[in-house]
Amino acid sequence: MYGNAYIETDGSKVHSIIADEDPIKLALFEARIAAGDKIEPKDWMPKEYRKQLIRMIEQHGHSEIIGSLPEGTWITRAPGFRRKLALMAKVQDEVGHAQLLYSAAETLGKSREDMTNDLINGKSKYSNVFNYPAPTWADSAIIAWLIDAGAIVNQLANSKGSYGPYCRALERICAEESFHLKYGHDNVVFLATGTPIQRQMVQNALHRWWEPIMHFFGPPDKSSQHSEILMRWKLKMGSNDSMRQTFLAMYVPKIWDLGLTLPDPNLRKNEESGFWEYTEPNWEVFKQVINGNGPCNKERLAVRRMAEEKGRWVRKALMNQGAMYVSPLS
Amino acid sequence: MIIQSLDPRISRARLDDQSCDGQLSEHEHFETFEVFQQVKRGTHHQHVGSLHAPNPEMAILFAKEQYCRRGKSVNLWVVKTSDVFVTDYEDADIFETTEDKKYRDPEAYKVMDRINAYKARLNP
């Protein structure tokens, strides 16, 4: 479950990003990508490509781990045994996705321990949406339907990217996410077509989640030379705004179809341009949440630290002292 | 500060929002294994990914959880990544002439033209 990479740039121009790269190797690398070929772990790659990929895949892995926490909260209280089983399966999938992604990031030279350290020390980022609480069962339904829907939009695009291990992980992930989406939709439809109280509950949850969902795809595009090169290298497969448009086009009609409302009076499809118009969400809130000041950031990291600390003795007991670490093959 | 959560289990754990009892040291997450899955008897084992495990027995257990949650599987192999010998992508030119060796393919042998020509010669 992941929106879009929060790629940080120092505003540097393309020529300074690739200034000290070997021009011949760079040309071969770019020709390979332009031809639709994939880059594999031991291939030569520009430093900036490696750096941005590690950041992207690592953020994605962290988002899967942290994303399982607000949903995991509902396992013990899921209404009915079948939903409990399904939710456990979904949460296990999310944690499994993190494993796949961490392995892909490791092929680029960052160790799993470094990634975990950077997460629990608050150095790495993850998707903004997981820093909000899920106060009712309907919130968990909205997460499973719409957050996973947003994630699929992003992940399908990124699975066509240029780095082999990331693409392979994403293909497996997308196949599993389709169950999450159907499961989430089923839960939302059940509540929306249920009693007035159930309907009100899902309506309230939808209003709570709308701003975080609009934030999910990242800030509006500013065309910069930097993002052009990331597109050329097929690191970024779609702009934040185009991912948001795809999501709105697919899911707003489904939401309205259930007679539910969204808290944006300006949200409508412009029939002439084909684009969806909306009120920009408050991007200052987004910045605050991403940088650690959302309602649940501290809780999420504290729970992740607890898992790491309380699991340490088990790992130590299993440790094979003579073992030699090698980063995964692909 | 102690974390207060909507989830009573988290509140009961009395987690400190600052605590961090040190960094993970390198390789505390074990070595890596490559996983090969066979989905049906009679088919090849296929590489499906990798994982971290302290020993082969645990690697099989994790592989089952990680790669066999859906669909059918009949068999699993795990191999230590460090035991896999690989070619270098930079040496991919060793495979380059393979496609030119058409004489290895059945399509390279077209006898019917010759047979028909022969028959035409016999019975003009």
Short mmCIF file of N, CA and C in Angstrom, two decimals, chain A residues 108-279:
data_model
loop_
_atom_site.label_atom_id
_atom_site.label_comp_id
_atom_site.label_asym_id
_atom_site.label_seq_id
_atom_site.Cartn_x
_atom_site.Cartn_y
_atom_site.Cartn_z
N LEU A 108 20.58 -3.13 -4.05
CA LEU A 108 21.24 -1.87 -4.43
C LEU A 108 22.32 -1.46 -3.44
N GLY A 109 22.49 -2.28 -2.38
CA GLY A 109 23.62 -2.04 -1.50
C GLY A 109 23.29 -1.46 -0.14
N LYS A 110 22.00 -1.30 0.20
CA LYS A 110 21.69 -0.85 1.56
C LYS A 110 21.22 -2.06 2.35
N SER A 111 21.79 -2.28 3.53
CA SER A 111 21.43 -3.48 4.27
C SER A 111 20.06 -3.33 4.94
N ARG A 112 19.44 -4.47 5.20
CA ARG A 112 18.13 -4.44 5.84
C ARG A 112 18.20 -3.80 7.23
N GLU A 113 19.29 -4.04 7.92
CA GLU A 113 19.44 -3.46 9.26
C GLU A 113 19.49 -1.93 9.18
N ASP A 114 20.20 -1.42 8.18
CA ASP A 114 20.25 0.04 8.00
C ASP A 114 18.86 0.60 7.73
N MET A 115 18.10 -0.13 6.92
CA MET A 115 16.76 0.35 6.59
C MET A 115 15.88 0.37 7.84
N THR A 116 15.96 -0.71 8.63
CA THR A 116 15.16 -0.77 9.85
C THR A 116 15.60 0.32 10.83
N ASN A 117 16.90 0.50 10.98
CA ASN A 117 17.39 1.56 11.86
C ASN A 117 16.87 2.92 11.43
N ASP A 118 16.93 3.19 10.12
CA ASP A 118 16.49 4.49 9.63
C ASP A 118 14.99 4.69 9.85
N LEU A 119 14.23 3.59 9.79
CA LEU A 119 12.79 3.71 10.04
C LEU A 119 12.53 4.01 11.52
N ILE A 120 13.10 3.20 12.41
CA ILE A 120 12.73 3.36 13.82
C ILE A 120 13.37 4.59 14.45
N ASN A 121 14.40 5.13 13.82
CA ASN A 121 14.96 6.38 14.32
C ASN A 121 14.31 7.60 13.67
N GLY A 122 13.30 7.37 12.83
CA GLY A 122 12.57 8.49 12.24
C GLY A 122 13.30 9.15 11.09
N LYS A 123 14.34 8.51 10.56
CA LYS A 123 15.09 9.13 9.47
C LYS A 123 14.42 8.89 8.11
N SER A 124 13.84 7.68 7.95
CA SER A 124 13.19 7.37 6.67
C SER A 124 11.73 7.80 6.71
N LYS A 125 11.20 8.02 5.53
CA LYS A 125 9.78 8.40 5.45
C LYS A 125 8.96 7.19 5.01
N TYR A 126 7.66 7.33 5.18
CA TYR A 126 6.71 6.35 4.66
C TYR A 126 5.44 7.10 4.35
N SER A 127 4.47 6.42 3.77
CA SER A 127 3.27 7.09 3.29
C SER A 127 2.55 7.85 4.40
N ASN A 128 2.11 9.07 4.07
CA ASN A 128 1.45 9.92 5.07
C ASN A 128 0.21 9.28 5.70
N VAL A 129 -0.53 8.49 4.90
CA VAL A 129 -1.85 8.02 5.34
C VAL A 129 -1.81 7.13 6.59
N PHE A 130 -0.66 6.53 6.84
CA PHE A 130 -0.60 5.58 7.96
C PHE A 130 -0.35 6.27 9.29
N ASN A 131 -0.30 7.60 9.27
CA ASN A 131 -0.15 8.36 10.51
C ASN A 131 -1.48 8.86 11.03
N TYR A 132 -2.57 8.29 10.48
CA TYR A 132 -3.90 8.65 10.97
C TYR A 132 -4.51 7.44 11.67
N PRO A 133 -5.34 7.70 12.71
CA PRO A 133 -5.96 6.58 13.42
C PRO A 133 -7.12 5.99 12.62
N ALA A 134 -7.50 4.75 12.97
CA ALA A 134 -8.67 4.11 12.37
C ALA A 134 -9.69 3.90 13.50
N PRO A 135 -10.44 4.97 13.86
CA PRO A 135 -11.29 4.88 15.06
C PRO A 135 -12.47 3.92 14.95
N THR A 136 -12.96 3.64 13.73
CA THR A 136 -14.10 2.71 13.63
C THR A 136 -13.78 1.60 12.63
N TRP A 137 -14.63 0.57 12.62
CA TRP A 137 -14.48 -0.52 11.65
C TRP A 137 -14.59 0.02 10.23
N ALA A 138 -15.43 1.05 10.05
CA ALA A 138 -15.60 1.61 8.71
C ALA A 138 -14.29 2.24 8.21
N ASP A 139 -13.48 2.76 9.14
CA ASP A 139 -12.18 3.31 8.72
C ASP A 139 -11.31 2.22 8.12
N SER A 140 -11.35 1.05 8.75
CA SER A 140 -10.52 -0.04 8.21
C SER A 140 -11.05 -0.47 6.84
N ALA A 141 -12.36 -0.36 6.64
CA ALA A 141 -12.95 -0.70 5.33
C ALA A 141 -12.50 0.32 4.28
N ILE A 142 -12.53 1.61 4.65
CA ILE A 142 -12.10 2.66 3.71
C ILE A 142 -10.62 2.51 3.36
N ILE A 143 -9.79 2.16 4.37
CA ILE A 143 -8.36 1.94 4.09
C ILE A 143 -8.22 0.81 3.08
N ALA A 144 -8.88 -0.32 3.37
CA ALA A 144 -8.72 -1.50 2.52
C ALA A 144 -9.19 -1.23 1.09
N TRP A 145 -10.25 -0.42 0.95
CA TRP A 145 -10.75 -0.16 -0.40
C TRP A 145 -9.95 0.95 -1.07
N LEU A 146 -9.98 2.14 -0.50
CA LEU A 146 -9.48 3.29 -1.24
C LEU A 146 -7.96 3.49 -1.14
N ILE A 147 -7.38 3.21 0.02
CA ILE A 147 -5.92 3.36 0.10
C ILE A 147 -5.27 2.29 -0.78
N ASP A 148 -5.80 1.07 -0.71
CA ASP A 148 -5.24 0.03 -1.57
C ASP A 148 -5.49 0.33 -3.05
N ALA A 149 -6.64 0.94 -3.34
CA ALA A 149 -6.92 1.33 -4.73
C ALA A 149 -5.87 2.32 -5.21
N GLY A 150 -5.59 3.31 -4.39
CA GLY A 150 -4.57 4.31 -4.74
C GLY A 150 -3.22 3.65 -4.92
N ALA A 151 -2.93 2.71 -4.03
CA ALA A 151 -1.64 2.03 -4.09
C ALA A 151 -1.52 1.23 -5.38
N ILE A 152 -2.62 0.61 -5.80
CA ILE A 152 -2.57 -0.19 -7.03
C ILE A 152 -2.31 0.69 -8.25
N VAL A 153 -2.96 1.87 -8.27
CA VAL A 153 -2.71 2.81 -9.38
C VAL A 153 -1.21 3.08 -9.49
N ASN A 154 -0.59 3.35 -8.35
CA ASN A 154 0.84 3.67 -8.33
C ASN A 154 1.71 2.46 -8.67
N GLN A 155 1.35 1.33 -8.05
CA GLN A 155 2.22 0.16 -8.18
C GLN A 155 2.17 -0.45 -9.58
N LEU A 156 0.97 -0.39 -10.20
CA LEU A 156 0.87 -0.89 -11.58
C LEU A 156 1.76 -0.06 -12.49
N ALA A 157 1.74 1.26 -12.28
CA ALA A 157 2.59 2.13 -13.11
C ALA A 157 4.06 1.81 -12.86
N ASN A 158 4.43 1.70 -11.58
CA ASN A 158 5.84 1.48 -11.27
C ASN A 158 6.33 0.09 -11.68
N SER A 159 5.41 -0.89 -11.82
CA SER A 159 5.86 -2.23 -12.21
C SER A 159 6.37 -2.23 -13.65
N LYS A 160 6.12 -1.14 -14.38
CA LYS A 160 6.64 -1.00 -15.74
C LYS A 160 7.95 -0.19 -15.74
N GLY A 161 8.50 0.03 -14.56
CA GLY A 161 9.72 0.83 -14.44
C GLY A 161 10.95 0.11 -14.96
N SER A 162 12.12 0.64 -14.63
CA SER A 162 13.33 0.13 -15.28
C SER A 162 14.14 -0.83 -14.42
N TYR A 163 13.88 -0.91 -13.11
CA TYR A 163 14.74 -1.74 -12.28
C TYR A 163 14.13 -3.13 -12.06
N GLY A 164 14.78 -4.15 -12.59
CA GLY A 164 14.26 -5.53 -12.59
C GLY A 164 13.72 -6.01 -11.25
N PRO A 165 14.53 -5.99 -10.18
CA PRO A 165 14.05 -6.52 -8.90
C PRO A 165 12.80 -5.81 -8.37
N TYR A 166 12.72 -4.49 -8.57
CA TYR A 166 11.55 -3.74 -8.10
C TYR A 166 10.31 -4.15 -8.92
N CYS A 167 10.49 -4.28 -10.24
CA CYS A 167 9.36 -4.69 -11.10
C CYS A 167 8.85 -6.07 -10.71
N ARG A 168 9.77 -6.99 -10.47
CA ARG A 168 9.35 -8.36 -10.12
C ARG A 168 8.57 -8.36 -8.81
N ALA A 169 9.07 -7.59 -7.82
CA ALA A 169 8.37 -7.51 -6.53
C ALA A 169 6.98 -6.91 -6.73
N LEU A 170 6.90 -5.85 -7.55
CA LEU A 170 5.61 -5.17 -7.74
C LEU A 170 4.59 -6.04 -8.45
N GLU A 171 5.04 -6.88 -9.38
CA GLU A 171 4.09 -7.73 -10.07
C GLU A 171 3.41 -8.69 -9.08
N ARG A 172 4.22 -9.26 -8.20
CA ARG A 172 3.67 -10.16 -7.18
C ARG A 172 2.74 -9.40 -6.24
N ILE A 173 3.17 -8.19 -5.87
CA ILE A 173 2.39 -7.38 -4.93
C ILE A 173 1.04 -7.00 -5.55
N CYS A 174 1.06 -6.55 -6.81
CA CYS A 174 -0.20 -6.12 -7.44
C CYS A 174 -1.21 -7.26 -7.50
N ALA A 175 -0.72 -8.47 -7.79
CA ALA A 175 -1.63 -9.62 -7.86
C ALA A 175 -2.33 -9.81 -6.51
N GLU A 176 -1.58 -9.64 -5.42
CA GLU A 176 -2.18 -9.86 -4.10
C GLU A 176 -3.08 -8.70 -3.68
N GLU A 177 -2.71 -7.48 -4.11
CA GLU A 177 -3.51 -6.32 -3.72
C GLU A 177 -4.92 -6.38 -4.30
N SER A 178 -5.10 -7.10 -5.41
CA SER A 178 -6.43 -7.11 -5.99
C SER A 178 -7.44 -7.77 -5.03
N PHE A 179 -6.97 -8.71 -4.22
CA PHE A 179 -7.85 -9.27 -3.18
C PHE A 179 -8.19 -8.20 -2.14
N HIS A 180 -7.20 -7.39 -1.76
CA HIS A 180 -7.44 -6.34 -0.76
C HIS A 180 -8.54 -5.38 -1.22
N LEU A 181 -8.43 -5.02 -2.50
CA LEU A 181 -9.35 -4.06 -3.08
C LEU A 181 -10.79 -4.61 -3.04
N LYS A 182 -10.95 -5.88 -3.46
CA LYS A 182 -12.27 -6.49 -3.48
C LYS A 182 -12.82 -6.65 -2.06
N TYR A 183 -11.92 -7.05 -1.17
CA TYR A 183 -12.31 -7.22 0.23
C TYR A 183 -12.76 -5.87 0.82
N GLY A 184 -12.00 -4.81 0.54
CA GLY A 184 -12.34 -3.48 1.04
C GLY A 184 -13.65 -2.99 0.46
N HIS A 185 -13.82 -3.19 -0.85
CA HIS A 185 -15.05 -2.75 -1.50
C HIS A 185 -16.25 -3.48 -0.90
N ASP A 186 -16.10 -4.77 -0.70
CA ASP A 186 -17.15 -5.59 -0.11
C ASP A 186 -17.57 -5.02 1.26
N ASN A 187 -16.56 -4.68 2.08
CA ASN A 187 -16.87 -4.14 3.40
C ASN A 187 -17.58 -2.79 3.32
N VAL A 188 -17.11 -1.93 2.40
CA VAL A 188 -17.73 -0.60 2.27
C VAL A 188 -19.16 -0.76 1.77
N VAL A 189 -19.37 -1.60 0.77
CA VAL A 189 -20.71 -1.79 0.21
C VAL A 189 -21.65 -2.35 1.29
N PHE A 190 -21.15 -3.29 2.09
CA PHE A 190 -21.96 -3.88 3.15
C PHE A 190 -22.47 -2.79 4.10
N LEU A 191 -21.55 -1.88 4.49
CA LEU A 191 -21.95 -0.81 5.42
C LEU A 191 -22.85 0.21 4.73
N ALA A 192 -22.51 0.56 3.49
CA ALA A 192 -23.26 1.61 2.79
C ALA A 192 -24.67 1.17 2.44
N THR A 193 -24.89 -0.13 2.35
CA THR A 193 -26.24 -0.62 2.03
C THR A 193 -26.91 -1.21 3.27
N GLY A 194 -26.35 -0.94 4.44
CA GLY A 194 -26.87 -1.51 5.68
C GLY A 194 -27.82 -0.58 6.41
N THR A 195 -27.78 -0.64 7.72
CA THR A 195 -28.68 0.19 8.54
C THR A 195 -28.24 1.65 8.48
N PRO A 196 -29.15 2.59 8.88
CA PRO A 196 -28.75 4.01 8.88
C PRO A 196 -27.48 4.26 9.70
N ILE A 197 -27.31 3.52 10.79
CA ILE A 197 -26.12 3.73 11.63
C ILE A 197 -24.86 3.28 10.89
N GLN A 198 -24.95 2.12 10.24
CA GLN A 198 -23.80 1.62 9.46
C GLN A 198 -23.44 2.59 8.34
N ARG A 199 -24.48 3.10 7.69
CA ARG A 199 -24.28 4.03 6.58
C ARG A 199 -23.59 5.30 7.05
N GLN A 200 -24.08 5.79 8.20
CA GLN A 200 -23.49 7.01 8.76
C GLN A 200 -22.02 6.76 9.12
N MET A 201 -21.74 5.57 9.63
CA MET A 201 -20.38 5.25 10.06
C MET A 201 -19.41 5.27 8.86
N VAL A 202 -19.84 4.70 7.74
CA VAL A 202 -18.94 4.65 6.58
C VAL A 202 -18.84 6.04 5.94
N GLN A 203 -19.95 6.81 6.00
CA GLN A 203 -19.90 8.18 5.48
C GLN A 203 -18.90 9.03 6.27
N ASN A 204 -18.96 8.90 7.60
CA ASN A 204 -18.04 9.67 8.44
C ASN A 204 -16.59 9.29 8.17
N ALA A 205 -16.35 7.98 8.03
CA ALA A 205 -14.98 7.52 7.78
C ALA A 205 -14.46 8.08 6.46
N LEU A 206 -15.34 8.08 5.45
CA LEU A 206 -14.96 8.59 4.13
C LEU A 206 -14.54 10.06 4.23
N HIS A 207 -15.30 10.84 4.98
CA HIS A 207 -14.96 12.26 5.15
C HIS A 207 -13.62 12.41 5.87
N ARG A 208 -13.39 11.57 6.89
CA ARG A 208 -12.11 11.65 7.62
C ARG A 208 -10.94 11.35 6.70
N TRP A 209 -11.13 10.38 5.77
CA TRP A 209 -9.99 9.90 4.98
C TRP A 209 -9.77 10.66 3.68
N TRP A 210 -10.74 11.55 3.32
CA TRP A 210 -10.61 12.15 1.99
C TRP A 210 -9.34 12.99 1.84
N GLU A 211 -9.06 13.84 2.84
CA GLU A 211 -7.85 14.66 2.68
C GLU A 211 -6.57 13.81 2.64
N PRO A 212 -6.40 12.86 3.59
CA PRO A 212 -5.21 12.01 3.49
C PRO A 212 -5.10 11.28 2.15
N ILE A 213 -6.25 10.86 1.57
CA ILE A 213 -6.20 10.16 0.28
C ILE A 213 -5.74 11.12 -0.83
N MET A 214 -6.22 12.35 -0.77
CA MET A 214 -5.79 13.33 -1.78
C MET A 214 -4.30 13.64 -1.62
N HIS A 215 -3.83 13.63 -0.36
CA HIS A 215 -2.40 13.82 -0.09
C HIS A 215 -1.55 12.65 -0.58
N PHE A 216 -2.17 11.46 -0.59
CA PHE A 216 -1.47 10.19 -0.79
C PHE A 216 -0.57 10.18 -2.03
N PHE A 217 -1.05 10.86 -3.09
CA PHE A 217 -0.29 10.81 -4.35
C PHE A 217 0.82 11.85 -4.41
N GLY A 218 0.96 12.63 -3.35
CA GLY A 218 2.05 13.59 -3.29
C GLY A 218 1.65 14.96 -3.83
N PRO A 219 2.49 15.97 -3.56
CA PRO A 219 2.18 17.35 -3.94
C PRO A 219 2.02 17.51 -5.45
N PRO A 220 1.33 18.60 -5.86
CA PRO A 220 1.12 18.82 -7.29
C PRO A 220 2.45 18.91 -8.03
N ASP A 221 2.40 18.56 -9.32
CA ASP A 221 3.64 18.55 -10.11
C ASP A 221 4.17 19.94 -10.31
N LYS A 222 5.48 20.02 -10.17
CA LYS A 222 6.15 21.22 -10.67
C LYS A 222 7.10 20.67 -11.71
N SER A 223 6.95 21.13 -12.92
CA SER A 223 7.83 20.52 -13.91
C SER A 223 9.24 21.02 -13.66
N SER A 224 10.13 20.08 -13.43
CA SER A 224 11.52 20.45 -13.20
C SER A 224 12.37 19.53 -14.04
N GLN A 225 13.54 19.98 -14.33
CA GLN A 225 14.46 19.14 -15.11
C GLN A 225 14.75 17.86 -14.36
N HIS A 226 14.76 17.96 -13.02
CA HIS A 226 15.08 16.81 -12.22
C HIS A 226 14.05 15.70 -12.43
N SER A 227 12.76 16.05 -12.37
CA SER A 227 11.78 14.98 -12.51
C SER A 227 11.76 14.45 -13.94
N GLU A 228 12.18 15.30 -14.90
CA GLU A 228 12.27 14.80 -16.28
C GLU A 228 13.29 13.67 -16.40
N ILE A 229 14.42 13.84 -15.72
CA ILE A 229 15.44 12.79 -15.83
C ILE A 229 14.98 11.52 -15.10
N LEU A 230 14.23 11.69 -14.02
CA LEU A 230 13.72 10.50 -13.31
C LEU A 230 12.69 9.77 -14.17
N MET A 231 11.95 10.52 -14.95
CA MET A 231 10.99 9.91 -15.88
C MET A 231 11.76 9.20 -16.99
N ARG A 232 12.80 9.84 -17.50
CA ARG A 232 13.58 9.25 -18.59
C ARG A 232 14.22 7.94 -18.13
N TRP A 233 14.65 7.91 -16.89
CA TRP A 233 15.26 6.70 -16.34
C TRP A 233 14.20 5.70 -15.87
N LYS A 234 12.96 6.00 -16.10
CA LYS A 234 11.83 5.15 -15.69
C LYS A 234 11.88 4.77 -14.21
N LEU A 235 12.20 5.79 -13.42
CA LEU A 235 12.11 5.63 -11.96
C LEU A 235 10.74 6.09 -11.53
N LYS A 236 10.34 7.23 -12.06
CA LYS A 236 9.03 7.78 -11.80
C LYS A 236 8.22 7.51 -13.07
N MET A 237 7.13 6.75 -12.93
CA MET A 237 6.40 6.34 -14.13
C MET A 237 5.19 7.20 -14.42
N GLY A 238 4.85 8.07 -13.49
CA GLY A 238 3.74 8.97 -13.75
C GLY A 238 3.86 10.11 -12.78
N SER A 239 3.37 11.27 -13.15
CA SER A 239 3.46 12.40 -12.25
C SER A 239 2.44 12.21 -11.12
N ASN A 240 2.65 12.90 -10.01
CA ASN A 240 1.72 12.81 -8.88
C ASN A 240 0.30 13.16 -9.33
N ASP A 241 0.19 14.24 -10.11
CA ASP A 241 -1.14 14.67 -10.54
C ASP A 241 -1.80 13.65 -11.47
N SER A 242 -1.00 13.01 -12.32
CA SER A 242 -1.65 12.06 -13.25
C SER A 242 -2.13 10.81 -12.48
N MET A 243 -1.37 10.41 -11.45
CA MET A 243 -1.82 9.27 -10.63
C MET A 243 -3.12 9.65 -9.90
N ARG A 244 -3.16 10.89 -9.40
CA ARG A 244 -4.35 11.34 -8.67
C ARG A 244 -5.55 11.35 -9.61
N GLN A 245 -5.34 11.83 -10.85
CA GLN A 245 -6.43 11.87 -11.84
C GLN A 245 -6.95 10.45 -12.13
N THR A 246 -6.01 9.52 -12.31
CA THR A 246 -6.42 8.14 -12.60
C THR A 246 -7.29 7.59 -11.47
N PHE A 247 -6.84 7.86 -10.24
CA PHE A 247 -7.59 7.38 -9.06
C PHE A 247 -8.98 8.00 -9.03
N LEU A 248 -9.05 9.33 -9.19
CA LEU A 248 -10.36 10.01 -9.11
C LEU A 248 -11.31 9.47 -10.18
N ALA A 249 -10.78 9.30 -11.39
CA ALA A 249 -11.62 8.84 -12.49
C ALA A 249 -12.18 7.44 -12.23
N MET A 250 -11.39 6.61 -11.56
CA MET A 250 -11.85 5.25 -11.32
C MET A 250 -12.77 5.13 -10.12
N TYR A 251 -12.49 5.90 -9.06
CA TYR A 251 -13.19 5.62 -7.79
C TYR A 251 -14.25 6.63 -7.36
N VAL A 252 -14.17 7.90 -7.79
CA VAL A 252 -15.22 8.83 -7.38
C VAL A 252 -16.60 8.37 -7.87
N PRO A 253 -16.70 7.95 -9.16
CA PRO A 253 -18.01 7.46 -9.61
C PRO A 253 -18.53 6.28 -8.77
N LYS A 254 -17.61 5.39 -8.36
CA LYS A 254 -18.04 4.24 -7.55
C LYS A 254 -18.53 4.70 -6.17
N ILE A 255 -17.90 5.75 -5.62
CA ILE A 255 -18.30 6.27 -4.31
C ILE A 255 -19.68 6.94 -4.42
N TRP A 256 -19.83 7.79 -5.46
CA TRP A 256 -21.11 8.48 -5.65
C TRP A 256 -22.24 7.50 -5.95
N ASP A 257 -21.89 6.42 -6.64
CA ASP A 257 -22.87 5.41 -6.99
C ASP A 257 -23.54 4.82 -5.74
N LEU A 258 -22.79 4.80 -4.64
CA LEU A 258 -23.34 4.27 -3.39
C LEU A 258 -24.14 5.34 -2.64
N GLY A 259 -24.26 6.53 -3.24
CA GLY A 259 -24.98 7.63 -2.59
C GLY A 259 -24.19 8.26 -1.47
N LEU A 260 -22.88 8.01 -1.42
CA LEU A 260 -22.04 8.62 -0.39
C LEU A 260 -21.52 9.96 -0.91
N THR A 261 -21.21 10.86 0.02
CA THR A 261 -20.73 12.17 -0.40
C THR A 261 -19.26 12.33 -0.04
N LEU A 262 -18.61 13.24 -0.75
CA LEU A 262 -17.21 13.55 -0.46
C LEU A 262 -17.13 15.02 -0.02
N PRO A 263 -16.20 15.33 0.88
CA PRO A 263 -16.20 16.66 1.50
C PRO A 263 -15.52 17.72 0.63
N ASP A 264 -15.75 17.69 -0.67
CA ASP A 264 -15.16 18.72 -1.53
C ASP A 264 -16.23 19.20 -2.51
N PRO A 265 -16.79 20.39 -2.27
CA PRO A 265 -17.88 20.89 -3.13
C PRO A 265 -17.43 21.14 -4.57
N ASN A 266 -16.12 21.28 -4.77
CA ASN A 266 -15.63 21.59 -6.13
C ASN A 266 -15.28 20.34 -6.94
N LEU A 267 -15.43 19.17 -6.31
CA LEU A 267 -15.02 17.94 -7.01
C LEU A 267 -16.01 17.64 -8.12
N ARG A 268 -15.53 17.65 -9.36
CA ARG A 268 -16.38 17.27 -10.49
C ARG A 268 -15.50 16.98 -11.70
N LYS A 269 -16.08 16.24 -12.63
CA LYS A 269 -15.34 15.96 -13.85
C LYS A 269 -15.62 17.05 -14.85
N ASN A 270 -14.57 17.64 -15.38
CA ASN A 270 -14.74 18.62 -16.44
C ASN A 270 -14.94 17.86 -17.74
N GLU A 271 -16.18 17.89 -18.24
CA GLU A 271 -16.51 17.04 -19.39
C GLU A 271 -15.72 17.45 -20.64
N GLU A 272 -15.36 18.74 -20.71
CA GLU A 272 -14.61 19.19 -21.90
C GLU A 272 -13.19 18.67 -21.90
N SER A 273 -12.50 18.86 -20.74
CA SER A 273 -11.08 18.48 -20.70
C SER A 273 -10.91 17.01 -20.33
N GLY A 274 -11.97 16.43 -19.72
CA GLY A 274 -11.85 15.05 -19.27
C GLY A 274 -11.15 14.92 -17.92
N PHE A 275 -10.67 16.04 -17.38
CA PHE A 275 -9.95 15.99 -16.11
C PHE A 275 -10.88 16.25 -14.93
N TRP A 276 -10.48 15.73 -13.79
CA TRP A 276 -11.23 16.00 -12.57
C TRP A 276 -10.74 17.28 -11.93
N GLU A 277 -11.70 18.10 -11.50
CA GLU A 277 -11.36 19.34 -10.79
C GLU A 277 -11.62 19.13 -9.31
N TYR A 278 -10.78 19.69 -8.48
CA TYR A 278 -10.95 19.52 -7.04
C TYR A 278 -10.28 20.67 -6.30
N THR A 279 -10.62 20.81 -5.04
CA THR A 279 -9.94 21.79 -4.19
C THR A 279 -8.62 21.17 -3.78
#
